[in-house]
Amino acid sequence: MEILWVLIALVMLGFVLLPFLRRRRGAVGLVSPDHPDAADPANYGFVREEELDIRMPGPDQDLLDVLDVVQRSQDYRAAQQLLAGTEIEGERRWQRVQAFAGAASLELAQRPGGVGEAPGGQWLRVWRAEAPKDAGGAAVHAEFLVQQAWRTATPGTDEFRIIMEEARSACGDAALLSPGDPVPYIIELSVARGLGYSQKDFEQVWLKILDRDPAHMGAHLAALHYWCEKWHGSRELAYSFAEAAAARAPQGSLLAAMPLFAVFEHLPEVTLVSSFWQSEVVTKAMHGALHAVHSARAGDPMLAHARHLLLFFLVRSERWAEAMSQLIHIDGHVGALPWTLSEDPAAEFAVYRALAVAGYEANGGSPATLPH
């Protein structure tokens, strides 16, 4: 009987791995970099795995420069100036608030402090103490508390609830300091998910965001989590929310990619049939995201988010050339879904990149045939 169970397990494992291993023109698999059959991503100008930036989904040189100054000097003023000069309309302010909060949270995790040693992220505490009326600092502090809750405590515990309640209060402070800014309410969406707001209370927060920036992609992604099956909604509610957002997306908006994010949030833990990745729901969502990417404004900060998720689905669907066309735009930065769900985002991204390159070359592609 035990042998039978082992055989069944091996068959199931074969089904899981099949989409990666079968090819129309032979097998595509990962081999060691020095193997003579290995496809080398470096031939396409892609950066080495150890040089991939896991902090952001795409380039924002001003932010990187300021982060470097702040973390090296432990002086918050460069961050304060950058946020003060970042418009409240659009996506960039939200991404920069997340980045500063994430940097402070990571510093604290690396240097929790102790006898004779200051804790990491001290610059954020000084920022709030010296400039309590600064809207940027208030928003970063609120997001920092949210990230600390998810990073250090378990949802449902008293510790988690206490941190989240503090974050909710901080969101209110930040909103008062910047009345037209959607960011404090976007941060509260994560608080709502963690504390289990009722749907009525959640909708009240959401309406405040829609009043300020109805096409904010980052806000929609944050709201989608609440409506997911694993939190306070269902697959049907999440799909309905995403499809409604896509339907009302203005020209050039990436909201048309929302259904693909909803599909991702409800992927089965194990996919036993390769045809799942060519199913109607997946194909339709991918086509919507591809349309959104092709029609989006070139400088849209959310463009990289959509491209990263498309890469994941395109590789799974064995659409190698289209996967490569996303890679040439996003390679170098991996701070986005789905890679950030991994303990090693750079390694996870590198695996999919290698599969894309191998599949592309197995079908006759080469660096010379890849359009840039």
mmCIF file of C-alpha atoms in Angstrom, residues 28 54 108 111 145 170 190 199 204 241 247 300 340:
data_model
loop_
_atom_site.group_PDB
_atom_site.id
_atom_site.type_symbol
_atom_site.label_atom_id
_atom_site.label_comp_id
_atom_site.label_asym_id
_atom_site.label_seq_id
_atom_site.Cartn_x
_atom_site.Cartn_y
_atom_site.Cartn_z
ATOM 1 C CA VAL A 28 12.949 22.973 -21.777
ATOM 2 C CA ILE A 54 14.763 43.707 -4.677
ATOM 3 C CA LEU A 108 14.966 47.875 12.553
ATOM 4 C CA ARG A 111 19.465 46.247 14.108
ATOM 5 C CA LEU A 145 3.600 50.618 11.529
ATOM 6 C CA ALA A 170 -1.377 57.314 12.439
ATOM 7 C CA SER A 190 -4.118 47.308 4.837
ATOM 8 C CA GLN A 199 -17.541 45.581 4.387
ATOM 9 C CA GLN A 204 -16.245 54.118 3.613
ATOM 10 C CA PHE A 241 -14.096 44.134 -8.087
ATOM 11 C CA ALA A 247 -14.339 48.160 -17.265
ATOM 12 C CA ASP A 300 3.584 55.132 -15.304
ATOM 13 C CA THR A 340 8.340 39.376 -3.263
#
